[in-house]
Structures are given as C-alpha cells and as structure tokens.
Coordinates of C-alpha atoms in Angstrom, one line a residue:
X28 CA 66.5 272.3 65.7
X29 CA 68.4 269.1 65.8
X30 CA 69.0 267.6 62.3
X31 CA 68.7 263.7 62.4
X32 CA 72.0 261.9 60.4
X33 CA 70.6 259.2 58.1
X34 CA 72.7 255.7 58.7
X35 CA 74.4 254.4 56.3
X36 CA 72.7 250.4 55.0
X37 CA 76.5 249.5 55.0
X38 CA 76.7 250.5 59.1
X39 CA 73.4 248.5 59.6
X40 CA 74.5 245.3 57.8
X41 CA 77.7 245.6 60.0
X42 CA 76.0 245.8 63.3
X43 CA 73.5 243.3 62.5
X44 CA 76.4 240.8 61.3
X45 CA 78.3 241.6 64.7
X46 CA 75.3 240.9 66.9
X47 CA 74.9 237.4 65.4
X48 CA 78.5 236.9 65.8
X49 CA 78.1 237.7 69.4
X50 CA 75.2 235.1 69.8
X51 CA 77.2 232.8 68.2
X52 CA 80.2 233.2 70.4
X53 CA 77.9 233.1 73.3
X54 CA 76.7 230.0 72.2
X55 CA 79.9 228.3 71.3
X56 CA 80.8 229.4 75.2
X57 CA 78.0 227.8 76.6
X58 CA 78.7 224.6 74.6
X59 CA 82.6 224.6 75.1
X60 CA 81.0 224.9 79.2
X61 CA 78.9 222.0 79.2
X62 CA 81.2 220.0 76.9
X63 CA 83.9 220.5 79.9
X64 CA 81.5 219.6 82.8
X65 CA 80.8 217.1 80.3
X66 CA 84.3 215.4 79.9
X67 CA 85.1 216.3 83.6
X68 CA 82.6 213.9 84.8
X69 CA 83.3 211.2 82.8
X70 CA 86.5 211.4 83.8
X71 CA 85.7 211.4 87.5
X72 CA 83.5 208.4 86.6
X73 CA 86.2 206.5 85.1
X74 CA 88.8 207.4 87.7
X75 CA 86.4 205.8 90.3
X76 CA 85.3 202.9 88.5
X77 CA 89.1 202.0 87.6
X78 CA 89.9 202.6 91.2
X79 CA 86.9 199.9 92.1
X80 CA 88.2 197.6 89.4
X81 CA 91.8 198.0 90.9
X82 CA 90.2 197.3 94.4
X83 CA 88.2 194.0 92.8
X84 CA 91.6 192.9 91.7
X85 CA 93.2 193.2 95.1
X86 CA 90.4 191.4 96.5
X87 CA 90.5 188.6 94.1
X88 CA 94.0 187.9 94.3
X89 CA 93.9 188.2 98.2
X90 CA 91.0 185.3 98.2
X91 CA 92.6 183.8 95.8
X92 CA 96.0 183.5 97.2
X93 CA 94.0 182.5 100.4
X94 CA 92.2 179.7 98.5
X95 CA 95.1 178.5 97.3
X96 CA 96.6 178.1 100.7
X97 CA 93.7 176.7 102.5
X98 CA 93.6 174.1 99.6
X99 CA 97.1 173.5 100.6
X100 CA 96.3 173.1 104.2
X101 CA 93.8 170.7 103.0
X102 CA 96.3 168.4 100.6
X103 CA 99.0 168.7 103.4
X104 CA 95.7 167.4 105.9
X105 CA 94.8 164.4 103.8
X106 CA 97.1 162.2 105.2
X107 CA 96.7 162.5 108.6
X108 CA 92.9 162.5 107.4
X109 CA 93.1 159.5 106.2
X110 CA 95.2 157.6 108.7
X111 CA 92.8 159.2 111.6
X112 CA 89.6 157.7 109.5
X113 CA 91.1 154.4 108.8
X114 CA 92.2 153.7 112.6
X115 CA 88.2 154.8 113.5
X116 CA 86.9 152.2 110.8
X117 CA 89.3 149.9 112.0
X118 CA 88.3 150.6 115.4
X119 CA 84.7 150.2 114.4
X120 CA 85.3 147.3 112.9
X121 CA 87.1 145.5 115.3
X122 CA 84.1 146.0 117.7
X123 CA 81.1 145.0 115.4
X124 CA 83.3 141.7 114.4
X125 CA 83.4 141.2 118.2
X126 CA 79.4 141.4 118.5
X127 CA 79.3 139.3 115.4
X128 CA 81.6 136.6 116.8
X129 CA 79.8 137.0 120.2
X130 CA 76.5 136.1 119.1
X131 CA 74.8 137.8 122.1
X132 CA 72.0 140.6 121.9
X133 CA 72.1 143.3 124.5
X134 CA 70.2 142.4 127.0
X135 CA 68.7 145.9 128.1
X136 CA 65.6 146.8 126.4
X137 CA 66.3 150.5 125.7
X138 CA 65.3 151.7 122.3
X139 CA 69.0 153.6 122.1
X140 CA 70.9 150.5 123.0
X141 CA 69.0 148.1 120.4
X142 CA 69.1 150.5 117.6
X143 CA 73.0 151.5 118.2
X144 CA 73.6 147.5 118.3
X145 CA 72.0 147.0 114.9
X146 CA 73.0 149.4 113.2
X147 CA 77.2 148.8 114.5
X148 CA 76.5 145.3 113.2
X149 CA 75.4 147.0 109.9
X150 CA 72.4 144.2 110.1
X151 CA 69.5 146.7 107.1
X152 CA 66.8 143.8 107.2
X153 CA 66.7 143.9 111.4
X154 CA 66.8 147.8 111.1
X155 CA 63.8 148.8 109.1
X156 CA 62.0 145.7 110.9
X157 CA 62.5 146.7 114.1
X158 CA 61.8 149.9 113.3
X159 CA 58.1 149.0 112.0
X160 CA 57.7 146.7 114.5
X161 CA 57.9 149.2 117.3
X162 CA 56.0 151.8 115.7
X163 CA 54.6 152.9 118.8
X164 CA 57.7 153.9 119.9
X165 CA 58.0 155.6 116.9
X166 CA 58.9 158.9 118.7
X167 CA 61.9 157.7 120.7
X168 CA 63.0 155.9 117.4
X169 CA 63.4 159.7 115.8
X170 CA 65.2 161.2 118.9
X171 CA 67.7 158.1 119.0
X172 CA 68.3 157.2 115.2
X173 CA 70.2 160.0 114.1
X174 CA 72.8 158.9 117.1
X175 CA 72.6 154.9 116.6
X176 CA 73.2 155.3 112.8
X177 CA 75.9 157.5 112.9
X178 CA 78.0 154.5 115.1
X179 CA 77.5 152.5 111.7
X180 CA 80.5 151.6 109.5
X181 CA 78.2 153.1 106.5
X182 CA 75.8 154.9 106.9
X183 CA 74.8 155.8 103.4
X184 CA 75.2 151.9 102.3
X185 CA 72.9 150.7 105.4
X186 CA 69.9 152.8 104.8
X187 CA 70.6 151.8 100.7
X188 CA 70.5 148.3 102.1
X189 CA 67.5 148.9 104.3
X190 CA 65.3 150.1 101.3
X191 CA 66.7 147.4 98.6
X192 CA 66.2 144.6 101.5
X193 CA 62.6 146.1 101.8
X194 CA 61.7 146.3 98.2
X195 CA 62.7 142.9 97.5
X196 CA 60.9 141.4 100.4
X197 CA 57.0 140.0 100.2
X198 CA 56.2 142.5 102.8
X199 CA 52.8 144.6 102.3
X200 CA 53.6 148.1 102.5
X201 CA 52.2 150.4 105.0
X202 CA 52.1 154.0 106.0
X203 CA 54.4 153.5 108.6
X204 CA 57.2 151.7 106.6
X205 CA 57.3 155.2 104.3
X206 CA 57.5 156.9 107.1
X207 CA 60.4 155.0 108.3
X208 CA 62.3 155.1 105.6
X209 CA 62.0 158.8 104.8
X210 CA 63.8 159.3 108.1
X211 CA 65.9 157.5 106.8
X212 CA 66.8 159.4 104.6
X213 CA 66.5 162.3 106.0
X214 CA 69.9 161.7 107.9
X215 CA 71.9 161.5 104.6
X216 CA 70.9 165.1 103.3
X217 CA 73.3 167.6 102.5
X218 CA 75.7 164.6 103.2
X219 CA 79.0 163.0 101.1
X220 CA 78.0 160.1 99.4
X221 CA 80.6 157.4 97.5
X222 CA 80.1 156.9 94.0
X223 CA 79.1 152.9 94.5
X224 CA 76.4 153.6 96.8
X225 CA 74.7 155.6 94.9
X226 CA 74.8 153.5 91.5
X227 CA 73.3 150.8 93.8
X228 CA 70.4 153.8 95.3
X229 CA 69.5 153.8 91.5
X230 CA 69.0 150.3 91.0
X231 CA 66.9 150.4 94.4
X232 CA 64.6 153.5 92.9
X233 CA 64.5 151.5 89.5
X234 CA 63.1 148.4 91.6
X235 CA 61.1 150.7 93.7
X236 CA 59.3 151.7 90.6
X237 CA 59.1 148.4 88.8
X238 CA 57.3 147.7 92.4
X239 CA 55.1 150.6 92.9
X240 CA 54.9 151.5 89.4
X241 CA 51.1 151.0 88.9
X242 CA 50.1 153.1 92.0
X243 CA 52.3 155.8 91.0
X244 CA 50.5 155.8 87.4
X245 CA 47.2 155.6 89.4
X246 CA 48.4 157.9 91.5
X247 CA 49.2 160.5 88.8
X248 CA 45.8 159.8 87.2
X249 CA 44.4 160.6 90.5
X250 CA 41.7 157.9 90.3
X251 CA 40.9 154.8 92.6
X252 CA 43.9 153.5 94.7
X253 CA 46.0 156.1 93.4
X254 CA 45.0 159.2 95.0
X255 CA 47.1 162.3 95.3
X256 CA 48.7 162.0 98.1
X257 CA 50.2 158.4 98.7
X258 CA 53.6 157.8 99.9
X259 CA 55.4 155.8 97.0
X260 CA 55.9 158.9 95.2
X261 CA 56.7 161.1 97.5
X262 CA 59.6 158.5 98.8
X263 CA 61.0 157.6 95.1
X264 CA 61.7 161.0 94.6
X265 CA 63.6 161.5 97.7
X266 CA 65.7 158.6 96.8
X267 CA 66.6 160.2 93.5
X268 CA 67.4 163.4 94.9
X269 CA 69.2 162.5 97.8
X270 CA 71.3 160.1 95.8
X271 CA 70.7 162.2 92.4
X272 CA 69.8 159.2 90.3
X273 CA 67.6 161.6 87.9
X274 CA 69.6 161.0 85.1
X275 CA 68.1 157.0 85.1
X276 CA 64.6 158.4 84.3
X277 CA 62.5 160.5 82.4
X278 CA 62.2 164.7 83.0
X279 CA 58.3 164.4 81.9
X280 CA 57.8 161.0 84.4
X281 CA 59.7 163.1 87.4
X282 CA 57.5 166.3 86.4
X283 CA 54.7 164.4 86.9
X284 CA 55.0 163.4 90.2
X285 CA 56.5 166.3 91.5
X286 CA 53.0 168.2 90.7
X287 CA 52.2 165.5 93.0
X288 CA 54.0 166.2 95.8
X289 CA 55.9 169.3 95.1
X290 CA 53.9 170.9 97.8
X291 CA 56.1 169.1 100.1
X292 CA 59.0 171.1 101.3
X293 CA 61.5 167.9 101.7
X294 CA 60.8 167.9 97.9
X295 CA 61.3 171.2 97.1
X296 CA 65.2 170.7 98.4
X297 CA 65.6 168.6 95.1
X298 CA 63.9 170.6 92.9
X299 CA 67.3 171.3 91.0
X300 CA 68.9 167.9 91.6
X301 CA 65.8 167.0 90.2
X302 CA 66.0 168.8 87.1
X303 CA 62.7 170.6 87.5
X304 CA 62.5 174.5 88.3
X305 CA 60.3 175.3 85.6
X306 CA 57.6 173.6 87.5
X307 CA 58.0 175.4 90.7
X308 CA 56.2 178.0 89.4
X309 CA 52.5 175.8 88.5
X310 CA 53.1 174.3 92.3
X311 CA 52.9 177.5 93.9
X312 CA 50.2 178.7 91.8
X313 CA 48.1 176.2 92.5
X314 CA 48.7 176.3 96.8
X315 CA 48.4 180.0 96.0
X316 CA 45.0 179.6 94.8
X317 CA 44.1 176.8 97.3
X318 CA 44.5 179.7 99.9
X319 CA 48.0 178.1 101.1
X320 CA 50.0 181.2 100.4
X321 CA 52.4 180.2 103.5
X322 CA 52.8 177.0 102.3
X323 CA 53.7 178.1 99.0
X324 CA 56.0 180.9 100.3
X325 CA 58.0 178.0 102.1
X326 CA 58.2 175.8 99.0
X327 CA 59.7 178.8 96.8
X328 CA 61.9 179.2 99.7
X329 CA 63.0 175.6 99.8
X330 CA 63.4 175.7 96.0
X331 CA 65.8 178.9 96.2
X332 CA 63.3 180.6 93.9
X333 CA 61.7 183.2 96.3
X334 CA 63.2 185.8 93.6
X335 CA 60.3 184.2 91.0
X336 CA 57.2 185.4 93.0
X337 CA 55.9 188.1 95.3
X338 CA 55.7 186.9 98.3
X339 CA 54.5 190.3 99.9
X340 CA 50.9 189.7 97.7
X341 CA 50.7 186.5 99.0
X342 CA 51.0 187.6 102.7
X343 CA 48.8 190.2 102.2
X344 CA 46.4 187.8 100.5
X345 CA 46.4 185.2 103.6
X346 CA 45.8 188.3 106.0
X347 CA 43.2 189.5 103.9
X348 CA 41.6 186.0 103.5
X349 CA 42.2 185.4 107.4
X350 CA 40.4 188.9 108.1
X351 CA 37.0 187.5 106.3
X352 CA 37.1 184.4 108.1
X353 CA 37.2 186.0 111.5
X354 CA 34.5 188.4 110.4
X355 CA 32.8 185.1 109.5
X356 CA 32.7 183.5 112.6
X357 CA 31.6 186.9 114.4
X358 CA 28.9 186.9 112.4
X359 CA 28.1 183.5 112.5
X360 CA 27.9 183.9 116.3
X361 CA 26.1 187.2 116.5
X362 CA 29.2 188.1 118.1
X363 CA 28.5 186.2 120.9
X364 CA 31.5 185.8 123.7
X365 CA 32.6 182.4 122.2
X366 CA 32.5 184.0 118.7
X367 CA 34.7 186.6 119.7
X368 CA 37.3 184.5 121.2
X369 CA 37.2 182.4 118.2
X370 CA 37.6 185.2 115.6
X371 CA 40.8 186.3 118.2
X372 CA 42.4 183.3 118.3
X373 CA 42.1 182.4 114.8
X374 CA 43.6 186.4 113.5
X375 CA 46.3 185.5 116.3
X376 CA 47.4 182.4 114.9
X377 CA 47.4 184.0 111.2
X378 CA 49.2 186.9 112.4
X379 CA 51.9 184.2 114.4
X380 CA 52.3 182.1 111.1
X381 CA 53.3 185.2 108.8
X382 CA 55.7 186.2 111.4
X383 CA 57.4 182.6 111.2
X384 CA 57.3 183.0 107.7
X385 CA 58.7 185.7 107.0
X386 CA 61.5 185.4 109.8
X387 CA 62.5 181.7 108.1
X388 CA 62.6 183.4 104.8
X389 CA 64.4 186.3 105.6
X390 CA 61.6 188.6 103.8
X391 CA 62.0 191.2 106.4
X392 CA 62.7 193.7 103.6
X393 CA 59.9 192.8 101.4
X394 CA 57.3 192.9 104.1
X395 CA 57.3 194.7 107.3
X396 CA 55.8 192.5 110.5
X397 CA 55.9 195.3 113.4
X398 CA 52.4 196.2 112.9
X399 CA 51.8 192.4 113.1
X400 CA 54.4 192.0 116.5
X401 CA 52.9 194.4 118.2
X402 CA 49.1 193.0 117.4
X403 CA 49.7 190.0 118.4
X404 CA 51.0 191.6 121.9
X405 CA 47.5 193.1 122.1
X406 CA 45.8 190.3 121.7
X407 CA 48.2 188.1 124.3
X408 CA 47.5 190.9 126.6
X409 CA 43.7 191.3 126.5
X410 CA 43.3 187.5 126.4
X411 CA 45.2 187.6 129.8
X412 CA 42.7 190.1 131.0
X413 CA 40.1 188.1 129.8
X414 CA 41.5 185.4 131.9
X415 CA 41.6 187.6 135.2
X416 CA 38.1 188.4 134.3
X417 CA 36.6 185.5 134.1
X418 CA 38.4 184.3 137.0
X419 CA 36.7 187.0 138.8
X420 CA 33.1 186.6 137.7
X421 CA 31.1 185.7 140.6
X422 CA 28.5 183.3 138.4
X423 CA 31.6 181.9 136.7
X424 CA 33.4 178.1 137.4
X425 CA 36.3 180.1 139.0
X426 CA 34.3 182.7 141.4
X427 CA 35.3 182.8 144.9
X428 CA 33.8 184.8 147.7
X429 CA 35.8 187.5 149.2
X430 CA 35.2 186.8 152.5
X431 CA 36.5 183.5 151.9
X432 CA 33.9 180.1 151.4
X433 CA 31.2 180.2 153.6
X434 CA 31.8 178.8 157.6
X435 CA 28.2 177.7 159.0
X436 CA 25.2 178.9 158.8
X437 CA 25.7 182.7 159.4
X438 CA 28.5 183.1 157.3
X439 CA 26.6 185.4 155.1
X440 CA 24.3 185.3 152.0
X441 CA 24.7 182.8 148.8
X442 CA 24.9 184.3 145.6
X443 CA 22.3 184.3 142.9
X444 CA 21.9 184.3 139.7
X445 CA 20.2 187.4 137.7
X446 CA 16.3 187.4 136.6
X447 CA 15.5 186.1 133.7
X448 CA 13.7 189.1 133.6
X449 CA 15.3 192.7 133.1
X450 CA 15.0 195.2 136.3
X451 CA 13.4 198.7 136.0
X452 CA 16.2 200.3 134.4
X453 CA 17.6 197.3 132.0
X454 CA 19.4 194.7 132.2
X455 CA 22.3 194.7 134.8
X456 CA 25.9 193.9 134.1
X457 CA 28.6 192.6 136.6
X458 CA 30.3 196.1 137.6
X459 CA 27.3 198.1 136.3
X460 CA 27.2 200.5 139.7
X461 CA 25.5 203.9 138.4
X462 CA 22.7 203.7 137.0
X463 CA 19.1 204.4 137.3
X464 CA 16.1 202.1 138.9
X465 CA 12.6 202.4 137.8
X466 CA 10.5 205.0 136.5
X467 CA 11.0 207.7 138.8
X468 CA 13.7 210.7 139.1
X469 CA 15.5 210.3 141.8
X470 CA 19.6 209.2 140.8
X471 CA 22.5 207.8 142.3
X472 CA 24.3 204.6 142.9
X473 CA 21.9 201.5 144.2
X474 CA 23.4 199.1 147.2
X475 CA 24.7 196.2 145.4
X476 CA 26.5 192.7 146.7
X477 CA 29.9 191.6 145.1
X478 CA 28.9 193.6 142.5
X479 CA 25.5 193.4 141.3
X480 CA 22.1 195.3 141.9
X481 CA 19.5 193.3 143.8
X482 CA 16.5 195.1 141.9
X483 CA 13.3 193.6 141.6
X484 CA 12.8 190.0 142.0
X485 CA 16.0 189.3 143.4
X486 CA 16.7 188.7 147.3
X487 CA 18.5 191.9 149.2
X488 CA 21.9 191.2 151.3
X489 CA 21.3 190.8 154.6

C-alpha cells in the first residue's frame, strides 16, 4: 500500500512563485513582440514618408529651376516683344490715320466691313450706335464683332469709351442697348487690362449708377419699375468685375444685387472679383428650391464652389421631379398616344440636360450617367420606330398603298376607315390577324386587306 509523502508549504510557495514568474515572462515576451512590430513599422513609415519628402524636394527644385528659366526666356523675350507690338500699333496706326485723313466710308454694305472700319478708327459713339441701330442684324453683329474689335488700337479703352459715351448721352435706354454692351464686354474676359483704363471703367460704373441708381433701388425692392430682372444691374456688375472696380463700392450694395442676378452664370465668373462667395450659397438655395437644380449646379460651377454643395441630390432631385411631371401628363391624357409622346420627350430632354451637366462640370465621379446614356438611346430608338410606324399606318397622313396609288378605275379597292362600332370579337387593331369573330366556335385567322379585318359593317375586298 502506497504511502502518500505530504509536500512541504515551502515547496508549494516556490512553485506557485515560479509559475507567476513564468506568466510574467511570457508576458513581458509578448510585449517586447509587439513593441518591435511596433517600432519596426514606424520606422518603415518614416523611411517612406522621408523618401516622399526627398522626392517633393527634387520635384520642387526641378519646377523651380524650370520656372526660373522660363521666366528668363520671358525677360530675354520682352524686347523683341515689345519692338514686334510697337511696329503692329505703329502699323495700325498708320492705317486708321490714313482712313481718318481720307474722310471716305467703305462703300460696301457688309456688316464685317462697317464694323472692322469703326472700330480701326477707334470711333465708341458710331460703335454702340450702329450697333443698336441695326438690331436686326443683331446675329451677324455677334459672329463679326469679336473679329472687327480685335483690329482696334484698344480694345479695352473702346468698349470703356462705348459705355461712358452712352451713359453720358440723352439716349433712352432699351433692352437692346444692354444687350449690346454686354457683348461688349464679353470680349474683354479673362483678358489683360492697363491700369488707366480701368480707373476710367470705374468712373463709368460710378456714372452708370448715379444714372440708373433709382431703378436699381427699385429693382432691389422688387416693386413697380424695378422688377427682378432688369438689365442695369446685371450690366453694372459686369463692369465691376470685368474691370474689378469693387473696391469703389459697398460689399452690402454689391450683395444686394448679386441676389438679383446671381443666377446668371456670366455673374457667377465674378463672384470672387466681386468679393461675394458667402452669398453663393443663398443663390443656389433658392434655384434649388425653385426646381432649377441644373441651373444652380452651373452657377456653383461658374463660382468654383461645386465643393460647397451636393450636386448628386440635386440631380437626383430634378430626375425625381421630372419623373412626376411625365407621370402627370400621362395621367392627364389618360395615356392617350399624344400623352405618351409628351411624357417621352419631356423624361428625354431631362435625361439630355443632366448629361450636359454633369459632362461641363466634370461630376462624372460624383454621379454616374450610363444608366441615363443608355435610356436616352432607348427612347431615340423607339421614337424612330414610332416614326416607321406611323409612316406605315394605312389611315395615317403618310399611308401609301402597296400596290402603288391607284391607276383608273379597276385599280383595286379604297381604303376605309374602321366602324365606329366594335366587330363581334372587339375592337380591331392595325396588325391584329388572329383572333376570333362572333359568337361561335370555330378559330383561325379572318381574310383581312392591308391589314385589317373587314368584319361586320365594313365593305369586303374585291
């Protein structure tokens, strides 16, 4: 019989003190482990971000040592520059001095050839007037302006003396005369302007308001004469931003017409020349919620502040918004033919001015228009059948017989309309070949001509 030793409380302690030292060791192991993985990825981390910084470096001083040379390419240029511009407006001048001393108008009558002579004789008051006088040539005017200005000594300083010539004068100003000089102006964006000119572009927009000041107030006020809308606005601040004359007026008087017209994307271009951004923001919101979300997508756009909104809500808001309206007009028609082609055309067009959108403001990443590409192919393609269709319709404007037209008096049957009344079986459709007539059992196709069943009350082929 085995005898059981009793252990000694000493030999217990011990074993118990060595086990803990072993889960402490083990622990310490597992620490001194991740502590290394630890410091061994930081390391790699900064390794690679000092070998990025070290690239950065070499790229900056490669684009700056090119900077520096193409700035000396430029001084070395500046010369020759010059001397090439001052034998052109030597040149230039030489020839309009010769018109002025000749005292003879061309004598075609081609809207190029008049334009490019005023404006080479730098002669502002004859531009703008010729200009409203022929208003009903107003289109040819815009294709040949940008050309006959450019032939001018100054550009800048003759469309500056166009609008001070026309703001001192007596003249009554009309729609068209805003219209003018906003193209006009138009020629002169993202252009170089001298310093002179455009002191004398602020004293014109400072007379320009002294002018129109009252039906700007109205027009702010939105009441009587004034209404939202008029061109005085609109034009005074394209002077001041093309010219940036915004330091010659007040941020809240700019602000306030820029609510105005701020839905305009020639505007929006001087938003920050114009010194107000923060009011981007309440122009948006407001085409946003008068169900112009494209419009107001364009004017961010314009702005440079695309970043400020989410223009994939407000696309999916206008095809949302564009969805009821078709369902509308189905409705409204009982989804009659016309109904249907009017709810088509009207998704179509939706689905067309999204995809402009989005490809002008490069938002392919925020919303995705293949779903949209390839429904408006659908729709192209069955409106195209439609067309065939209809074209084949033997009651319709475009039928024609097969046989050919008709030759005499045997050249066969006319073609009739349907009852008003339905046949045995229904009413037929165009095409309709397999279906039942009357009450009785019998089956099978019924002898049709071109198409349709001659049931009862309609006359049989021949």
């Amino acid at each position: 019989m085995a005898t059981e030793v009793p252990i000694p409380e000493s030999i217990e302690t011990l074993i118990a003190n060595l086990e803990t030292h072993r889960n402490l060791i083990t622990n310490l192991s597992t620490i001194t482990k991740t502590l290394t993985e630890h410091f061994n990825s930081v390391e790699k981390t900064l390794s690679a971000r000092a070998k990025s910084l070290d690239l950065s470096l070499e790229t900056l001083e490669t684009e700056t040592q090119q900077t520096l040379q193409s700035l000396d390419e430029r001084e070395t240029s500046i010369p020759t520059s010059e001397a090439a511009a001052t034998v052109d407006i030597q040149s230039r001048r030489d020839a309009v001095v010769a018109e002025i001393e000749s005292q003879t108008a061309p004598t075609c009558t081609d809207i190029r050839t008049d334009l490019s002579w005023i404006c080479r004789r730098m002669d502002a008051s004859t531009l703008w007037r010729y200009c409203s006088e022929n208003k009903r040539e107003m289109t040819a005017i815009r294709q040949e302006i940008t050309g006959a200005v450019e032939e001018a000594v100054d550009p800048a300083r003759l469309v500056v003396d166009s609008l001070e010539d026309f703001v001192s004068s007596e003249v009554e100003r009309e729609t068209d005369q805003c219209w003018i000089f906003t193209m006009f102006l138009r020629l002169l964006y993202e252009k170089e302007v001298a310093v002179s000119v455009r002191e004398r572009a602020a004293e014109v927009a400072l007379k320009w308001r002294t002018r129109f000041g009252e039906r700007m107030e109205r027009e702010i006020e939105g009441d009587g004469e004034g209404e939202p809308g008029r061109p005085e606005g609109q034009l005074f601040l394209t002077i001041v931003g093309v010219f940036q004359a915004q330091e010659r007026f007040e941020k809240e008087y700019l602000e306030k017409i820029f609510l105005i017209h701020g839905k305009k994307r020639e505007i929006a271009k001087f938003v920050h020349v114009l010194d107000v951004a923060d009011k981007v923001g309440e122009v948006v919101a407001k085409m946003a919620n008068a169900g112009k979300e494209i419009e107001a997508i364009y004017i961010a756009h314009e702005a440079g502040m695309l970043g400020q909104i989410s223009p994939a809500d407000l696309l999916k808001s206008y095809l949302q918004k564009a969805k009821e309206k078709a369902n509308a007009f189905l409705k409204a028609g009982k989804g009659s033919p016309a109904s249907v082609e009017s709810a088509n055309n009207l998704e179509n067009n939706c689905f067309k001015a999204v995809i402009k959108c989005v490809e002008t403001c490069k938002l392919e990443s925020k919303f995705n228009i293949m779903n949209i590409k390839r429904k408006v192919a659908i729709n192209e393609r069955e409106r195209e059948e439609r067309k065939k269709f209809a074209a084949l319709n033997p009651y319709g404007k475009g039928f024609v017989q097969p046989n050919g037209p008709p030759k005499g008096k045997r050249a066969g049957p006319a073609v009739y309309p349907p009852p008003s009344y339905p046949n045995g079986s229904g009413a037929r459709r165009f095409g309709d070949y397999g279906s039942y007539r009357g009450s009785g059992s019998s089956y099978g196709p019924q002898s049709s001509y071109y198409g349709y069943d001659y049931g009862r009350g309609s006359y049989p082929p021949y």
